[in-house]
Short mmCIF file of C-alpha atoms in Angstrom, two decimals:
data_model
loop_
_atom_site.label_atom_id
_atom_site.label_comp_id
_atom_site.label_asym_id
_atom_site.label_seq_id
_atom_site.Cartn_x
_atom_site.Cartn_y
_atom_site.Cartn_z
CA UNK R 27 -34.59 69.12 -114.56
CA UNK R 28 -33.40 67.25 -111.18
CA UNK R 29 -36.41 67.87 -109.18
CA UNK R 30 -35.05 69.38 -105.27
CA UNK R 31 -35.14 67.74 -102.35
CA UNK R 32 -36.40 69.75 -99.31
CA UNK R 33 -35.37 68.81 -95.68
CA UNK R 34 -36.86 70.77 -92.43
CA UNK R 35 -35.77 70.08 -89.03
CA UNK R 36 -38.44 70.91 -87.16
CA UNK R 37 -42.22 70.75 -86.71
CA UNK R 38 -44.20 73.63 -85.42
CA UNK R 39 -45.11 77.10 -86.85
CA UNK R 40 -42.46 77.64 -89.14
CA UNK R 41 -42.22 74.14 -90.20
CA UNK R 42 -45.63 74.47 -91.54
CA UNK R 43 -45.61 77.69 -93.04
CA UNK R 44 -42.27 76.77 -95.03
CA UNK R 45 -44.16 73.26 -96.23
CA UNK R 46 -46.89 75.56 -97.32
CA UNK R 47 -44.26 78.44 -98.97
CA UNK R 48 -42.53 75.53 -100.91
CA UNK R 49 -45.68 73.92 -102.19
CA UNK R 50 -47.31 77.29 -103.48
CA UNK R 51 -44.01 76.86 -105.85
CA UNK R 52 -42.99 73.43 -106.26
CA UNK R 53 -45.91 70.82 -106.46
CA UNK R 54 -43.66 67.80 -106.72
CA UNK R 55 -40.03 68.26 -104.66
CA UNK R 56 -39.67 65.88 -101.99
CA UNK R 57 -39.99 67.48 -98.69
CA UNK R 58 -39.09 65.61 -95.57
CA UNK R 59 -39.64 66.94 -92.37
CA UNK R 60 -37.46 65.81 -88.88
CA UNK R 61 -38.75 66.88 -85.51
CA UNK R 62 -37.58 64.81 -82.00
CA UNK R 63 -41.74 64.77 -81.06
CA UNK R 64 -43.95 62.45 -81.84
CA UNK R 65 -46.62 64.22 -82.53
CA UNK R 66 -48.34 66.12 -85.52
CA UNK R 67 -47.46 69.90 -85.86
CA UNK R 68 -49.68 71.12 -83.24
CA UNK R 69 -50.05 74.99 -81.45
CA UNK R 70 -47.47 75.34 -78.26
CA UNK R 71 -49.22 78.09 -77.05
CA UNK R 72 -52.49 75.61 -76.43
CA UNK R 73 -50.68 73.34 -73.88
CA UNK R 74 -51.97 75.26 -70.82
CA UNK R 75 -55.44 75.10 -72.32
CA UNK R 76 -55.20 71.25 -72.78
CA UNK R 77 -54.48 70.78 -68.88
CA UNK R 78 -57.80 72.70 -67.82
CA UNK R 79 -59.66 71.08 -70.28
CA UNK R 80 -60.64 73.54 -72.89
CA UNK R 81 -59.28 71.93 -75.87
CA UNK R 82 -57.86 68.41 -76.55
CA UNK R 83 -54.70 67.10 -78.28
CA UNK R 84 -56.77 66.67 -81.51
CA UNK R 85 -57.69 70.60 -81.54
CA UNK R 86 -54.19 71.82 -81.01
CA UNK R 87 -53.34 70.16 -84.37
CA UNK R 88 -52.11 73.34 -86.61
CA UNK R 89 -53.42 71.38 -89.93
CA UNK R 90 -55.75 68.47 -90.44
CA UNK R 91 -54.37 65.09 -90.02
CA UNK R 92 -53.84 64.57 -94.05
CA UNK R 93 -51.75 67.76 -94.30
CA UNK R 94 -48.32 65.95 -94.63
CA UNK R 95 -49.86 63.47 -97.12
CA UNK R 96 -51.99 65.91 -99.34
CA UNK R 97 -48.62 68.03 -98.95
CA UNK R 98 -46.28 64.28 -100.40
CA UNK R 99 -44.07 65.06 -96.90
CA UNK R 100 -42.31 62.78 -95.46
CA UNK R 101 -42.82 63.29 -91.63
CA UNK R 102 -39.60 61.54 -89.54
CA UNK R 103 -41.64 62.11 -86.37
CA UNK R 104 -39.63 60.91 -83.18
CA UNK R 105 -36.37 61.77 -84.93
CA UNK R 106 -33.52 63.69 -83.40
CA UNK R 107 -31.08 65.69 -86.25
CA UNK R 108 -27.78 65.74 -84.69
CA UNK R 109 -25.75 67.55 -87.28
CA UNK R 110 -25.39 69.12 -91.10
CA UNK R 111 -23.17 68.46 -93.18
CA UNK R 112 -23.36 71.24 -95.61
CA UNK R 113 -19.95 69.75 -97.63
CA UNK R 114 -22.35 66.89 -98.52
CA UNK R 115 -25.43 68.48 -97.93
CA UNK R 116 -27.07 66.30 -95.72
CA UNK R 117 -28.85 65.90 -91.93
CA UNK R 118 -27.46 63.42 -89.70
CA UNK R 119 -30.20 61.59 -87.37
CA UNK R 120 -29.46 60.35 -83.79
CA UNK R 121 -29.97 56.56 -85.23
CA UNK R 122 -27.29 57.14 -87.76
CA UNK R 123 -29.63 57.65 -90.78
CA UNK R 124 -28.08 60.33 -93.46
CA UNK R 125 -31.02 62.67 -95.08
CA UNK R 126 -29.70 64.56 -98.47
CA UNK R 127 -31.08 67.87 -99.21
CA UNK R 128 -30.67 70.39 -101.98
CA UNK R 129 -32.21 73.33 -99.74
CA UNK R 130 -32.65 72.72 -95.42
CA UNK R 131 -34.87 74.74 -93.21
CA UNK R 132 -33.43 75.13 -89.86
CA UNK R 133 -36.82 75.71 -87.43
CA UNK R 134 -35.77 74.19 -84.18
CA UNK R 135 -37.35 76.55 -82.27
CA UNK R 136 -36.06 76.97 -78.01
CA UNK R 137 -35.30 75.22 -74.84
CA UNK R 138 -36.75 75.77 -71.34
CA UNK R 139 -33.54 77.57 -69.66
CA UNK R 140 -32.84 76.08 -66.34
CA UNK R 141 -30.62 78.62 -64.41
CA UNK R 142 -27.84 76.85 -61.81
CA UNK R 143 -29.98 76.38 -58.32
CA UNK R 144 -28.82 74.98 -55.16
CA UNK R 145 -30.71 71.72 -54.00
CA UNK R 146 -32.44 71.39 -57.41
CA UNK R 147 -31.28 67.83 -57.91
CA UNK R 148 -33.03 66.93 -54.96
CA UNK R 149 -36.48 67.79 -55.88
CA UNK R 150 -38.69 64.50 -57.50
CA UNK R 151 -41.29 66.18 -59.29
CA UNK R 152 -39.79 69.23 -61.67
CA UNK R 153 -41.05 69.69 -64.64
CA UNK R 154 -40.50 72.10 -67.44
CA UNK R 155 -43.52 73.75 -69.11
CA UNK R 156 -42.71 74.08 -73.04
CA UNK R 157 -43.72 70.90 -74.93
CA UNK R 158 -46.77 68.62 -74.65
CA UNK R 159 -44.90 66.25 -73.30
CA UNK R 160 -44.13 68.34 -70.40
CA UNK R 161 -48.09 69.27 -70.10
CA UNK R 162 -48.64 65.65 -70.19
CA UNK R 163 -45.99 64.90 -67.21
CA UNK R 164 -47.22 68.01 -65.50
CA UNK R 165 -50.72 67.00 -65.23
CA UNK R 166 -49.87 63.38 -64.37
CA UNK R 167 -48.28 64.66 -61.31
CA UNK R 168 -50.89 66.83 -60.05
CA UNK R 169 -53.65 66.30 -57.83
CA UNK R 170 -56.14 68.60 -56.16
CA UNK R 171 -53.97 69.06 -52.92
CA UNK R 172 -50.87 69.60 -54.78
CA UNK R 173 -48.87 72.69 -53.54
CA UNK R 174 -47.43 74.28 -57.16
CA UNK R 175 -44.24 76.38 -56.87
CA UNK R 176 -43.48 78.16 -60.19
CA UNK R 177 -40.48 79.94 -60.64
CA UNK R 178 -40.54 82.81 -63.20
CA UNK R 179 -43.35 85.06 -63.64
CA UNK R 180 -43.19 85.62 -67.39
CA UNK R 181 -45.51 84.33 -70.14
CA UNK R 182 -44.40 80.26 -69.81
CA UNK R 183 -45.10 80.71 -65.72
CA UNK R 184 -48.93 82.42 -65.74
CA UNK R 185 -49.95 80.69 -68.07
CA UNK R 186 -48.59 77.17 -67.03
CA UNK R 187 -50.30 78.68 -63.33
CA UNK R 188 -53.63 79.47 -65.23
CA UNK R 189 -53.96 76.04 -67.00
CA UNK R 190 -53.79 74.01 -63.58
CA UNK R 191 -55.46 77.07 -61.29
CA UNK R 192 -58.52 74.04 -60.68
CA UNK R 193 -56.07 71.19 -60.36
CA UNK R 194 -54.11 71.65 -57.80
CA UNK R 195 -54.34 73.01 -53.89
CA UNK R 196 -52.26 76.05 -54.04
CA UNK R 197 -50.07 78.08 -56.59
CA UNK R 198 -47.25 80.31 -55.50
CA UNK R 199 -44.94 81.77 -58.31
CA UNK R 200 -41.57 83.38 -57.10
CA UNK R 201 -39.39 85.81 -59.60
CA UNK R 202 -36.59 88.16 -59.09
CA UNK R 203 -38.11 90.73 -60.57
CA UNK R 204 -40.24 93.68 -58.98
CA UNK R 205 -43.34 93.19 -61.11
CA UNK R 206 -44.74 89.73 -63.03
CA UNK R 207 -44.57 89.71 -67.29
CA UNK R 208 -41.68 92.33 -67.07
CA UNK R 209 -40.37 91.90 -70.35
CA UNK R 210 -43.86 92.93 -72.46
CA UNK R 211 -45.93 95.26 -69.33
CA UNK R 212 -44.79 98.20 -67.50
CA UNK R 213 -45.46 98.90 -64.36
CA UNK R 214 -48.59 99.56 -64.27
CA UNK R 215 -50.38 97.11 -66.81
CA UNK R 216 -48.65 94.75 -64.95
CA UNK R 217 -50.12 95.91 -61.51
CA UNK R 218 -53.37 95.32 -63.21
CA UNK R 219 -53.11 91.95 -64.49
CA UNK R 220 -51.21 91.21 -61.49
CA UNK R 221 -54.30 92.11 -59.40
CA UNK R 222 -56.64 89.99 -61.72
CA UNK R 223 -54.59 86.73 -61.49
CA UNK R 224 -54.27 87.40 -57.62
CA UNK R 225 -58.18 87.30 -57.39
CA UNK R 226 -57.91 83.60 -58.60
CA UNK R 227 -56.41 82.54 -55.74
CA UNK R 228 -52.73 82.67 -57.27
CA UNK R 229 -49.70 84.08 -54.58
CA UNK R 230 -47.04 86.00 -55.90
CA UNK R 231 -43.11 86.30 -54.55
CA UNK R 232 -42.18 89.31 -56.00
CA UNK R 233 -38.34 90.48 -55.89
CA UNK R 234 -36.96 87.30 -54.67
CA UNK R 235 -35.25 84.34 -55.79
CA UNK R 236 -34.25 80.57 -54.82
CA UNK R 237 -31.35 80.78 -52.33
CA UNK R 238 -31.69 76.97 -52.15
CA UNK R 239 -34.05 73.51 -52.74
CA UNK R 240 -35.14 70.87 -50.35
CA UNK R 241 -36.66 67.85 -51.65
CA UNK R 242 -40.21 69.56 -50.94
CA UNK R 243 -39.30 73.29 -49.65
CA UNK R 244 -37.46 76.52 -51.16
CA UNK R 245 -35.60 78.50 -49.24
CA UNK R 246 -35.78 82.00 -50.62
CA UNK R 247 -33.19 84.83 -50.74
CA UNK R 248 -35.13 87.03 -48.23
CA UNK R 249 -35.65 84.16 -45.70
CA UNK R 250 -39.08 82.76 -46.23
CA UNK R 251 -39.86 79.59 -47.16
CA UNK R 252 -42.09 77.91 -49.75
CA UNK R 253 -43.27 74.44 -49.39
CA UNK R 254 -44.12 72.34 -52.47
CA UNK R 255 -45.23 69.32 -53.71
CA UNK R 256 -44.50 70.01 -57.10
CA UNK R 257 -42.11 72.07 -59.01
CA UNK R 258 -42.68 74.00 -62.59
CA UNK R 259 -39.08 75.96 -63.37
CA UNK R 260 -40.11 78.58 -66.05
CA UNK R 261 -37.44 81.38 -65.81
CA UNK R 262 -37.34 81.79 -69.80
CA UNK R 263 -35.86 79.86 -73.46
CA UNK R 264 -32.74 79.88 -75.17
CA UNK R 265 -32.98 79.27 -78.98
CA UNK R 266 -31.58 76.20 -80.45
CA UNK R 267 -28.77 77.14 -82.29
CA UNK R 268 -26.12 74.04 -82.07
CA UNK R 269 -27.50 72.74 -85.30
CA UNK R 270 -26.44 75.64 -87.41
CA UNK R 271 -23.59 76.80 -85.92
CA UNK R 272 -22.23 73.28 -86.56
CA UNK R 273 -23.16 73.94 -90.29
CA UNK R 274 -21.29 76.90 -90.13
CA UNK R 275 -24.30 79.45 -89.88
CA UNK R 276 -23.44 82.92 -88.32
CA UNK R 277 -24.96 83.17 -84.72
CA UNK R 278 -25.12 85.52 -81.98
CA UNK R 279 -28.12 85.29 -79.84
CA UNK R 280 -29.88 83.40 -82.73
CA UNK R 281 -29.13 81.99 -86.00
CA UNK R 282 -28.57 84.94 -87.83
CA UNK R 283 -31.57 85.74 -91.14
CA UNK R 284 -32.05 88.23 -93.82
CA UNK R 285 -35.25 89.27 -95.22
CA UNK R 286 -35.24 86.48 -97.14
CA UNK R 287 -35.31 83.78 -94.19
CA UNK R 288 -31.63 83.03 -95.35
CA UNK R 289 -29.15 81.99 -93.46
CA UNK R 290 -25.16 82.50 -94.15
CA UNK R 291 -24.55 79.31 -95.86
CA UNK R 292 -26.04 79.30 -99.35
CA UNK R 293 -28.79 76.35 -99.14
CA UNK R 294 -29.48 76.39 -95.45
CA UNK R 295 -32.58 78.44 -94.04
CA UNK R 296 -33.91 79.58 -90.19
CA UNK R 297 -36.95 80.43 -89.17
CA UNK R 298 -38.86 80.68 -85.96
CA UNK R 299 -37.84 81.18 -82.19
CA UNK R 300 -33.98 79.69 -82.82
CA UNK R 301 -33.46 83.14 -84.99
CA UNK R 302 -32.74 86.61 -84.88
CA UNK R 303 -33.89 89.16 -87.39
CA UNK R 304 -34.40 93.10 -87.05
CA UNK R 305 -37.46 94.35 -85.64
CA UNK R 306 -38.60 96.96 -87.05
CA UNK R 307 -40.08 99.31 -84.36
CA UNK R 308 -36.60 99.22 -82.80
CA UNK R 309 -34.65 98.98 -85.43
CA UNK R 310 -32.68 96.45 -83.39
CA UNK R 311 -31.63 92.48 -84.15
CA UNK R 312 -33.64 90.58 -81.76
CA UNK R 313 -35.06 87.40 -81.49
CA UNK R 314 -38.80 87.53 -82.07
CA UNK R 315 -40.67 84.35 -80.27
CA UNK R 316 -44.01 84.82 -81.65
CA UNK R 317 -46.27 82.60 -83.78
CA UNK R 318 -47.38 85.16 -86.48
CA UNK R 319 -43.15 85.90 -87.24
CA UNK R 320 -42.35 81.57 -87.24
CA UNK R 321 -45.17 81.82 -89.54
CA UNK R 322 -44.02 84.42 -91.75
CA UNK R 323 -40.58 83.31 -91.88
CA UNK R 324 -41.42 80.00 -92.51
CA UNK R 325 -43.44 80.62 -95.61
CA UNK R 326 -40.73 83.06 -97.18
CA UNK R 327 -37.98 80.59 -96.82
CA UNK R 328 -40.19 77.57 -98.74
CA UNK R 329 -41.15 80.35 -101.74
CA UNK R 330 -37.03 81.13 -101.69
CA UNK R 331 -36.45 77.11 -101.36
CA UNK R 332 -38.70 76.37 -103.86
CA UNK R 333 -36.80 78.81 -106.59
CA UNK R 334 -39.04 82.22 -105.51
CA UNK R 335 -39.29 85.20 -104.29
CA UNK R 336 -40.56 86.25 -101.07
CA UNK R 337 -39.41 88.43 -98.27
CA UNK R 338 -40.50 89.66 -95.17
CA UNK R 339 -38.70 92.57 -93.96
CA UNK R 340 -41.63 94.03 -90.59
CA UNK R 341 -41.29 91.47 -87.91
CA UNK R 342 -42.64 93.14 -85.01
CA UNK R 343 -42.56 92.00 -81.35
CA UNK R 344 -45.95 91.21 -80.45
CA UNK R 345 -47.48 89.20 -77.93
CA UNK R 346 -51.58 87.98 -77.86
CA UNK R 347 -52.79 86.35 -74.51
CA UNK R 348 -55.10 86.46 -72.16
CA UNK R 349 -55.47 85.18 -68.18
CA UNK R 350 -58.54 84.19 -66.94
CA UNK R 351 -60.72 86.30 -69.35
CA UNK R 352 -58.53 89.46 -69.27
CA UNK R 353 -56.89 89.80 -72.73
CA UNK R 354 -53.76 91.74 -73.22
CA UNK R 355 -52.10 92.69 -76.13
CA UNK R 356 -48.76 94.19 -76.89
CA UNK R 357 -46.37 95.49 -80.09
CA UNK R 358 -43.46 97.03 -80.85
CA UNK R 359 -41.05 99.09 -78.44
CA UNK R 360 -41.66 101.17 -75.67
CA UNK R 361 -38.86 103.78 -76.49
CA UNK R 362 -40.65 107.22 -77.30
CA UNK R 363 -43.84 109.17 -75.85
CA UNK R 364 -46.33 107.77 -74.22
CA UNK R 365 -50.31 108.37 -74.46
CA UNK R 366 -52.10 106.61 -71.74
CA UNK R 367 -55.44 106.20 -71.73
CA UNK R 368 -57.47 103.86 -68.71
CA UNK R 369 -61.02 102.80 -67.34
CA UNK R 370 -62.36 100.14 -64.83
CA UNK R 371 -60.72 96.85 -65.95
CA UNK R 372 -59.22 98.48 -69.42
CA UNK R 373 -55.36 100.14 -70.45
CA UNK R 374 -54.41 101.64 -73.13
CA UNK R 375 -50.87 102.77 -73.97
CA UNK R 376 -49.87 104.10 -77.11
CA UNK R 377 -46.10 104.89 -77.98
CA UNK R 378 -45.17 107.65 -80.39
CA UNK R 379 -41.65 107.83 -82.20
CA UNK R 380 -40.56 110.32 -84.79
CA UNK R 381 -44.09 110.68 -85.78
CA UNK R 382 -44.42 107.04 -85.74
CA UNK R 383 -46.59 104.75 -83.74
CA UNK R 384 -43.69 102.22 -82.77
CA UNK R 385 -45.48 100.02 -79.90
CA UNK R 386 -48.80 99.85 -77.49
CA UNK R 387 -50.17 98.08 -74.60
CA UNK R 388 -53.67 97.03 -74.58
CA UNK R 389 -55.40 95.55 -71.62
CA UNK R 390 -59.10 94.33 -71.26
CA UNK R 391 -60.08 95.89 -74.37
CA UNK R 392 -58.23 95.08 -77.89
CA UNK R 393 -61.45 94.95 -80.54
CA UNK R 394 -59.53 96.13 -84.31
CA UNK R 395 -56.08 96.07 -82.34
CA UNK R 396 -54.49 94.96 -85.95
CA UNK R 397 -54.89 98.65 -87.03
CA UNK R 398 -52.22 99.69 -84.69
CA UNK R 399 -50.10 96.57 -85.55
CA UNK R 400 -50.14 97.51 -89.38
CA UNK R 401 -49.21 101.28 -88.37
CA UNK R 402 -45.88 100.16 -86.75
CA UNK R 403 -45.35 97.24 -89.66
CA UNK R 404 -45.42 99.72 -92.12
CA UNK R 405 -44.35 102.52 -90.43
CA UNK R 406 -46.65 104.78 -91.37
CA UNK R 407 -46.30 108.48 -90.57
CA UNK R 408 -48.61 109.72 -88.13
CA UNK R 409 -49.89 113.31 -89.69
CA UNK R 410 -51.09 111.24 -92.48
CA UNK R 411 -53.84 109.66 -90.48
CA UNK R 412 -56.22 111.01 -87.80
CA UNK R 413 -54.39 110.04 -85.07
CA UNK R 414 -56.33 111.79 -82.21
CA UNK R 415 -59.08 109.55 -83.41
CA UNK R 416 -57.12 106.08 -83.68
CA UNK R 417 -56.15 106.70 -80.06
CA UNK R 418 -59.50 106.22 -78.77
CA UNK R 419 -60.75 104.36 -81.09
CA UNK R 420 -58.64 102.34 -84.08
CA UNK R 421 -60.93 102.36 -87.03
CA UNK R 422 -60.00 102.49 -90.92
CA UNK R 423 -62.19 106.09 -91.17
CA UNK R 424 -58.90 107.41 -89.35
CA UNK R 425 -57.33 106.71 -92.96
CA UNK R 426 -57.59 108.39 -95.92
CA UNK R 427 -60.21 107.06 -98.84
CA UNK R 428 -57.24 106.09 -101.04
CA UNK R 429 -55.47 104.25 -98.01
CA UNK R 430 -58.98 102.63 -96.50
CA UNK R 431 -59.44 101.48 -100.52
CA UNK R 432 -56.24 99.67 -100.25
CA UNK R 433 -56.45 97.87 -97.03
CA UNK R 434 -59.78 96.60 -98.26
CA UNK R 435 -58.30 94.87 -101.22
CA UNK R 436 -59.29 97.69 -103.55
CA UNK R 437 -56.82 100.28 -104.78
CA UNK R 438 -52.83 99.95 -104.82
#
């Protein structure tokens, strides 16, 4: 029997978890992975960690540096894929090279999204804060009297302004809307972390936007004015999806999955930020940016490459972070009734749905947090558990014996 050859474009989360999905199947296929960086498969999420020193390039590495050998991949690091062919079943590479595959995984993961601006051409020192290579650039530019204007006040923005709080002069981060990390706090969790990043010396322009750029000064809707030295633009991603839809992949905001990390064209696989799958605390087809899905997707399309079967049908909007010591977590969907629970320097929010737990916000305090992540993945009703006391306090003696049995490994 012909023995399949496995192509991935890409090189992060998913990349990894689909080299480790195929191998738990296929010990001998050829695998060959294309990614346009450099570098080993290492943790995006570290980047901002690298510029104040905590880690180092060698400790963002996802795997050890003889995973792609012990794994017999072929890493094409450096390598741009420019199209599919899925008549002929091959990848195209920028230097003309043609790659043959039996079965392709599609993880090419987002761009920085770069809104239209007046005067941005004019500015010298913008930089995007998304790769390592735009860490690298970033920190190359700065020095400690540089005056740091961030635009967007989402995830990529605080934590880009965290990683270079001690290497630069001043920070100042400008978004349009009312409140910073919009899309995963409410108003008041964000008020809160809001407060703690502002006691780091960090200025926020709430409710305002670029009207226009000088070389070294913003000119803002409401009339002040922001000078700058340097310029980080982190208003949000768009998912790579050119690849596929040139295959012929169905697409709407993402490249469009099943459970079975399967794309529409029989062969070709997605995984990771460039898709869209159905989250199930919603119920709606989103696109789900988070390690832990890229990971889980990843791995079910190399069992279903490799001649398996694997799916993964609970991806769950979920975000783990932290800013200067305060941790925050968050799940699901806010859609439902609230419980709110608060103390100095914690917040607790759980959402309730059809006797469902279907998201939370967690703030300064998220010890056994995976409890309440496992209640929305699995949607378990509520009146079979002791709710009142996983609201206070998530602990397995909330479940039954039979149920506590089971998530210990025990009982099915």
């Amino acid at each position: 029997m012909k023995k399949l050859d496995y192509v991935i474009v890409g090189n992060s989360t998913a990349a990894v978890g689909c080299i480790e999905g195929i191998r738990s199947v296929d010990k001998a296929g050829p695998v060959t992975v294309v990614s346009r960086e450099p570098y080993p498969a290492y943790s995006r999420p570290l980047i901002s960690y690298l510029l104040c020193g905590e880690t180092t390039e060698e400790k963002m590495r996802m795997r050890p540096a003889d995973f792609y050998e012990k794994n017999g991949v072929n890493a094409l690091l450096g390598k741009r894929a420019v199209r599919v062919d899925p008549g002929r079943k091959a990848v195209l590479l920028d230097g003309g090279e043609s790659i043959p595959f039996d079965r392709l995984l599609i993880a090419t993961g987002s761009r920085p999204f770069v809104p239209p601006m007046s005067g941005l051409e004019r500015v010298e020192r913008k930089f995007s804060f998304l790769t390592l290579d735009d860490a690298k650039a970033l920190g190359a530019a700065l020095t400690p009297e540089s005056r740091v204007l961030i635009v967007g006040a989402g995830l990529i923005g605080l934590k880009c302004a965290e990683g270079i709080r001690d290497r630069a002069g001043t920070i100042t981060v400008v978004d349009l809307a009312d409140r910073i990390l919009p899309s995963i706090l409410d108003p008041r969790g964000s008020a809160m972390v809001r407060r703690h990043i502002e006691s780091r010396g960090i200025r926020f322009l709430l409710g305002d936007s670029v009207a226009e750029f000088e070389k070294d000064r913003a000119h803002l809707k409401s009339g002040k004015t922001v000078g700058f030295d340097v310029l980080v633009v982190a208003v949000g991603v768009r998912p790579n999806t050119d690849l596929a839809a040139g295959a012929g992949c169905a697409v709407g905001r993402g490249i469009a999955i099943d459970e079975r990390s399967a794309t529409s064209v029989p062969g070709i696989y997605a995984a990771g930020d460039c898709c869209e799958c159905t989250d199930v605390s919603s119920g709606q087809r989103r696109i789900l940016a988070i390690l832990p899905n890229a990971r889980l997707q990843g791995e079910t399309a190399g069992v279903n490459m490799a001649g398996g079967e694997k799916s993964f049908a609970n991806a769950v909007p979920m975000n783990a972070i932290g800013f200067f010591g305060l941790h925050v977590l968050t799940a699901g969907s806010y859609d439902g009734e609230a419980w709110v629970e608060t103390a100095p320097g914690v917040y607790r929010k759980l959402v309730v749905r059809d006797n469902r737990l279907v998201g939370f916000i967690l703030i300064g305090e998220i010890a056994r947090a995976g409890i309440y992540t496992s209640l929305i993945r699995e949607r378990t009703p509520l009146d079979s558990v002791d709710f009142e006391l996983l609201k206070h306090k998530p602990q397995l003696m909330a479940f039954s014996a039979q149920r506590r049995a089971e998530k210990l490994g025990g009982a099915k």
